[in-house]
Amino acid sequence: MRKLYVYDFGSQYTQLIARRFRELGYYSEILPFDSPLPEDAGAVVLSGSPYSVYEENAPLPRREVLTKGVPVLGICYGLQVITHLLGGKVAPSQRKEYGPAELEVLDEDHLFKGLPERFRVWMSHGDRVEELPEEFYPLARTEGSPYAAIFNPDRRTFGVQFHPEVVHTEYGTDILWNFAKFAGLERTWTPRNIVEHLKEEIRRRVGKDRVLLALSGGVDSTVLGYLLKEAVPGQTVFVFVDTGLLRWGEKERVRRLFPEVNVIEAGDRFLSALKGVTHPEEKRKIIGHLFVEVFEEFASGLDPKPRFLAQGTLYPDVIESVSVVGPSATIKTHHNVGGLPERLGFELLEPFRFLFKDEVRAIGRVMGLPEEVISRHPFPGPGLAVRIIGEITRDRLERVRHADRIVEEEVRAAGLYEKVWQAFAVLVPVRTVGVQGDFRTEGEVIAVRIVESLDGMTADWSRVPHDLLARISERITGEVRGVNRVVYDITSKPPGTIEWE
C-alpha cells in the first residue's frame, strides 16, 4: 500500500494535516523534515513552519523528496521550500497575511477541480514567493500573494500559500481530497481498520510481557483499557491512582468500568507535595514525577514486574509539550509527556500518541463502549491542580470540584454536553466583596469555561444561552462555600489555551 507522508517543519498544525487526510480515509504518517523518502511513499505533504526558508538554520528536506516523481503538496512554508530549492525566489512580504483572505482561482488544474472561482482561505505567513521556479505556473492568487497556489505537472508538485487543513479555509477538505485523488492513494483508514492496526502494534511490541495501565476515568485511558483487554488478554494490570485532584465520583466510575482495578489512595501524598506551589509548570512536573513514583512502588510488589507502562496520551498533549517530530515550539508541559522523569522503571506504551480525541472516540464506538464513556469531556492529566490558580489546598479543591460538578450537571440538563468540547470551572485566587443575606462576604471567584472545538488544537468560546449561565452562577454562589462571584471566560484558543494553566 502506498502511504501519504507529512514532513514536519515545526508547525503546530502538522498533525492536523495528517488528521484531515485520515478523516478522508487516507492513511498518513508524520516524518521529521530531514527524513529520507520512504520506498512506499505514494504522496508527500510539506508542512508549515515558524521559520523562513532563507534563514541560515532553516529546516529543509532532502532534495530526493522533490525529485523522485512522488506527488508533492507544499503548504505555506512547504510552498516556499519548493520554490527555494527548485530555483525560485522567496522574500519577506511587505504586507503580511494573517487571517482570512479571498482566493481567486486562475486554473482549477486538479487541485481546485469542482470548486468556486473565489472563496475564503486562511493565511498565516510573513514571506511570499516573488519568482516561480522553472516550469511552475500559478493556479490561484490573493491580494497579498500573487502565487497563492502553484503547480508543475511534470514534477507532479503543488504548492499553496494558505492552510487548507484548518476549518477556517472554505473547501479546504476538498482541496486535500483532490490532491489525494491526483496521487492515486487508496482509502483504507477507517475506525475498524485503526482498531485492528493498534491491536497488531500492541501485540507486536508487548509480546508476552505484562502491562501496567494508568486508568484515569477519562475517555482515552478507558478506551485503551478495553483495547488492551482485547489485544493482550490477561496481561494488563489496571491501576487507578486517586490523587485527590480528580472530578467528583471518578473513583466509583472507574470501579464500575473495571471491577478488577487496583485503587491506590494517594491524595494526602499529592497534596503534601504540592503545598505552597503556585507555578503551573512546577505543579505539572511535581504531579508527573510523583505519579510515576507511585506506579513504580506499586509495580515493585508485582511478580513478574510489568515491562510496560501504558498511557492514553494523545497528540495534542505531545505537540504542546515537546517537539516530537519537527522543530515545533513548546506550549506547556503535560504531566504524562514532558513532566515524566528521564529515567523510568518502565517502557512507555502509548498507542494513541498520534491520534486525536475524535479518533479515539471513534475507536471506542467500534469496540462497543457505552456512549456515556465515549462522550465524556477531556480532563487534564494533572487534574484539578491546573484548574486552581495559585496554591492547592483541601478546601480549594473541594470548592472547585463542587463548582465543576454543577457546571457539568447544568450543561447536561440544557442538552448541550455532547455539543460542546469542554465545560468546567476554574478557581481564581481573587477575593471579591459580596452580599449574601444581610451580611458582607469576601469570597473567591469561579470562572466558567465552555468551549467548542473539533480536535483541541484550536477552540472558540461557546455562545451558550444566558439563562444557562444564570443557573450555573446561582447554583455556584448558593451552594459552593467561599465563592461569591462567577465569571464567564470568552477567550478563544489561540490566543489562550483551553485550560487556564
PDB file of N, CA and C in Angstrom, residues 172-204:
ATOM      1  N   GLY A 172     -11.346  23.557   2.158  1.00  0.00           N
ATOM      2  CA  GLY A 172     -10.017  23.016   2.442  1.00  0.00           C
ATOM      3  C   GLY A 172      -9.968  21.506   2.329  1.00  0.00           C
ATOM      4  N   THR A 173     -11.009  20.831   2.836  1.00  0.00           N
ATOM      5  CA  THR A 173     -11.068  19.373   2.748  1.00  0.00           C
ATOM      6  C   THR A 173     -11.159  18.919   1.296  1.00  0.00           C
ATOM      7  N   ASP A 174     -11.883  19.677   0.468  1.00  0.00           N
ATOM      8  CA  ASP A 174     -11.996  19.327  -0.954  1.00  0.00           C
ATOM      9  C   ASP A 174     -10.637  19.425  -1.652  1.00  0.00           C
ATOM     10  N   ILE A 175      -9.846  20.420  -1.265  1.00  0.00           N
ATOM     11  CA  ILE A 175      -8.516  20.587  -1.855  1.00  0.00           C
ATOM     12  C   ILE A 175      -7.632  19.391  -1.510  1.00  0.00           C
ATOM     13  N   LEU A 176      -7.663  18.971  -0.246  1.00  0.00           N
ATOM     14  CA  LEU A 176      -6.865  17.807   0.163  1.00  0.00           C
ATOM     15  C   LEU A 176      -7.378  16.538  -0.527  1.00  0.00           C
ATOM     16  N   TRP A 177      -8.683  16.429  -0.657  1.00  0.00           N
ATOM     17  CA  TRP A 177      -9.298  15.286  -1.348  1.00  0.00           C
ATOM     18  C   TRP A 177      -8.835  15.233  -2.807  1.00  0.00           C
ATOM     19  N   ASN A 178      -8.841  16.390  -3.458  1.00  0.00           N
ATOM     20  CA  ASN A 178      -8.401  16.434  -4.853  1.00  0.00           C
ATOM     21  C   ASN A 178      -6.937  16.037  -4.989  1.00  0.00           C
ATOM     22  N   PHE A 179      -6.108  16.459  -4.029  1.00  0.00           N
ATOM     23  CA  PHE A 179      -4.698  16.070  -4.092  1.00  0.00           C
ATOM     24  C   PHE A 179      -4.541  14.564  -3.910  1.00  0.00           C
ATOM     25  N   ALA A 180      -5.257  13.987  -2.953  1.00  0.00           N
ATOM     26  CA  ALA A 180      -5.156  12.545  -2.709  1.00  0.00           C
ATOM     27  C   ALA A 180      -5.608  11.753  -3.936  1.00  0.00           C
ATOM     28  N   LYS A 181      -6.676  12.226  -4.582  1.00  0.00           N
ATOM     29  CA  LYS A 181      -7.143  11.538  -5.795  1.00  0.00           C
ATOM     30  C   LYS A 181      -6.116  11.677  -6.922  1.00  0.00           C
ATOM     31  N   PHE A 182      -5.525  12.865  -7.056  1.00  0.00           N
ATOM     32  CA  PHE A 182      -4.485  13.072  -8.064  1.00  0.00           C
ATOM     33  C   PHE A 182      -3.321  12.104  -7.843  1.00  0.00           C
ATOM     34  N   ALA A 183      -2.979  11.863  -6.555  1.00  0.00           N
ATOM     35  CA  ALA A 183      -1.859  10.977  -6.224  1.00  0.00           C
ATOM     36  C   ALA A 183      -2.223   9.498  -6.343  1.00  0.00           C
ATOM     37  N   GLY A 184      -3.510   9.190  -6.486  1.00  0.00           N
ATOM     38  CA  GLY A 184      -3.933   7.797  -6.624  1.00  0.00           C
ATOM     39  C   GLY A 184      -3.861   7.004  -5.339  1.00  0.00           C
ATOM     40  N   LEU A 185      -4.049   7.657  -4.192  1.00  0.00           N
ATOM     41  CA  LEU A 185      -3.971   6.962  -2.906  1.00  0.00           C
ATOM     42  C   LEU A 185      -5.227   6.122  -2.668  1.00  0.00           C
ATOM     43  N   GLU A 186      -5.067   5.066  -1.853  1.00  0.00           N
ATOM     44  CA  GLU A 186      -6.187   4.191  -1.505  1.00  0.00           C
ATOM     45  C   GLU A 186      -6.792   4.619  -0.181  1.00  0.00           C
ATOM     46  N   ARG A 187      -8.117   4.553  -0.090  1.00  0.00           N
ATOM     47  CA  ARG A 187      -8.810   4.915   1.151  1.00  0.00           C
ATOM     48  C   ARG A 187      -8.957   3.672   2.036  1.00  0.00           C
ATOM     49  N   THR A 188      -8.058   3.542   2.995  1.00  0.00           N
ATOM     50  CA  THR A 188      -8.061   2.368   3.878  1.00  0.00           C
ATOM     51  C   THR A 188      -8.149   2.732   5.359  1.00  0.00           C
ATOM     52  N   TRP A 189      -8.180   4.029   5.667  1.00  0.00           N
ATOM     53  CA  TRP A 189      -8.120   4.460   7.068  1.00  0.00           C
ATOM     54  C   TRP A 189      -9.550   4.632   7.608  1.00  0.00           C
ATOM     55  N   THR A 190     -10.038   3.604   8.297  1.00  0.00           N
ATOM     56  CA  THR A 190     -11.369   3.628   8.898  1.00  0.00           C
ATOM     57  C   THR A 190     -11.231   3.267  10.374  1.00  0.00           C
ATOM     58  N   PRO A 191     -12.212   3.625  11.215  1.00  0.00           N
ATOM     59  CA  PRO A 191     -12.117   3.276  12.637  1.00  0.00           C
ATOM     60  C   PRO A 191     -11.874   1.791  12.883  1.00  0.00           C
ATOM     61  N   ARG A 192     -12.540   0.934  12.122  1.00  0.00           N
ATOM     62  CA  ARG A 192     -12.341  -0.504  12.332  1.00  0.00           C
ATOM     63  C   ARG A 192     -10.920  -0.921  11.956  1.00  0.00           C
ATOM     64  N   ASN A 193     -10.399  -0.357  10.863  1.00  0.00           N
ATOM     65  CA  ASN A 193      -9.023  -0.664  10.484  1.00  0.00           C
ATOM     66  C   ASN A 193      -8.029  -0.125  11.508  1.00  0.00           C
ATOM     67  N   ILE A 194      -8.343   1.050  12.092  1.00  0.00           N
ATOM     68  CA  ILE A 194      -7.471   1.617  13.125  1.00  0.00           C
ATOM     69  C   ILE A 194      -7.395   0.666  14.311  1.00  0.00           C
ATOM     70  N   VAL A 195      -8.556   0.141  14.719  1.00  0.00           N
ATOM     71  CA  VAL A 195      -8.580  -0.794  15.856  1.00  0.00           C
ATOM     72  C   VAL A 195      -7.688  -1.989  15.580  1.00  0.00           C
ATOM     73  N   GLU A 196      -7.832  -2.578  14.403  1.00  0.00           N
ATOM     74  CA  GLU A 196      -7.027  -3.761  14.076  1.00  0.00           C
ATOM     75  C   GLU A 196      -5.544  -3.415  13.997  1.00  0.00           C
ATOM     76  N   HIS A 197      -5.240  -2.248  13.427  1.00  0.00           N
ATOM     77  CA  HIS A 197      -3.851  -1.799  13.331  1.00  0.00           C
ATOM     78  C   HIS A 197      -3.242  -1.621  14.738  1.00  0.00           C
ATOM     79  N   LEU A 198      -3.992  -0.991  15.647  1.00  0.00           N
ATOM     80  CA  LEU A 198      -3.485  -0.772  17.001  1.00  0.00           C
ATOM     81  C   LEU A 198      -3.290  -2.083  17.742  1.00  0.00           C
ATOM     82  N   LYS A 199      -4.229  -2.996  17.578  1.00  0.00           N
ATOM     83  CA  LYS A 199      -4.091  -4.310  18.224  1.00  0.00           C
ATOM     84  C   LYS A 199      -2.825  -5.014  17.756  1.00  0.00           C
ATOM     85  N   GLU A 200      -2.601  -4.987  16.444  1.00  0.00           N
ATOM     86  CA  GLU A 200      -1.400  -5.638  15.897  1.00  0.00           C
ATOM     87  C   GLU A 200      -0.135  -5.004  16.457  1.00  0.00           C
ATOM     88  N   GLU A 201      -0.116  -3.661  16.537  1.00  0.00           N
ATOM     89  CA  GLU A 201       1.055  -2.962  17.069  1.00  0.00           C
ATOM     90  C   GLU A 201       1.276  -3.299  18.536  1.00  0.00           C
ATOM     91  N   ILE A 202       0.199  -3.369  19.312  1.00  0.00           N
ATOM     92  CA  ILE A 202       0.315  -3.696  20.734  1.00  0.00           C
ATOM     93  C   ILE A 202       0.847  -5.118  20.904  1.00  0.00           C
ATOM     94  N   ARG A 203       0.279  -6.061  20.146  1.00  0.00           N
ATOM     95  CA  ARG A 203       0.742  -7.457  20.253  1.00  0.00           C
ATOM     96  C   ARG A 203       2.198  -7.584  19.847  1.00  0.00           C
ATOM     97  N   ARG A 204       2.574  -6.880  18.775  1.00  0.00           N
ATOM     98  CA  ARG A 204       3.956  -6.961  18.302  1.00  0.00           C
ATOM     99  C   ARG A 204       4.932  -6.440  19.350  1.00  0.00           C
TER     100      ARG A 204
END
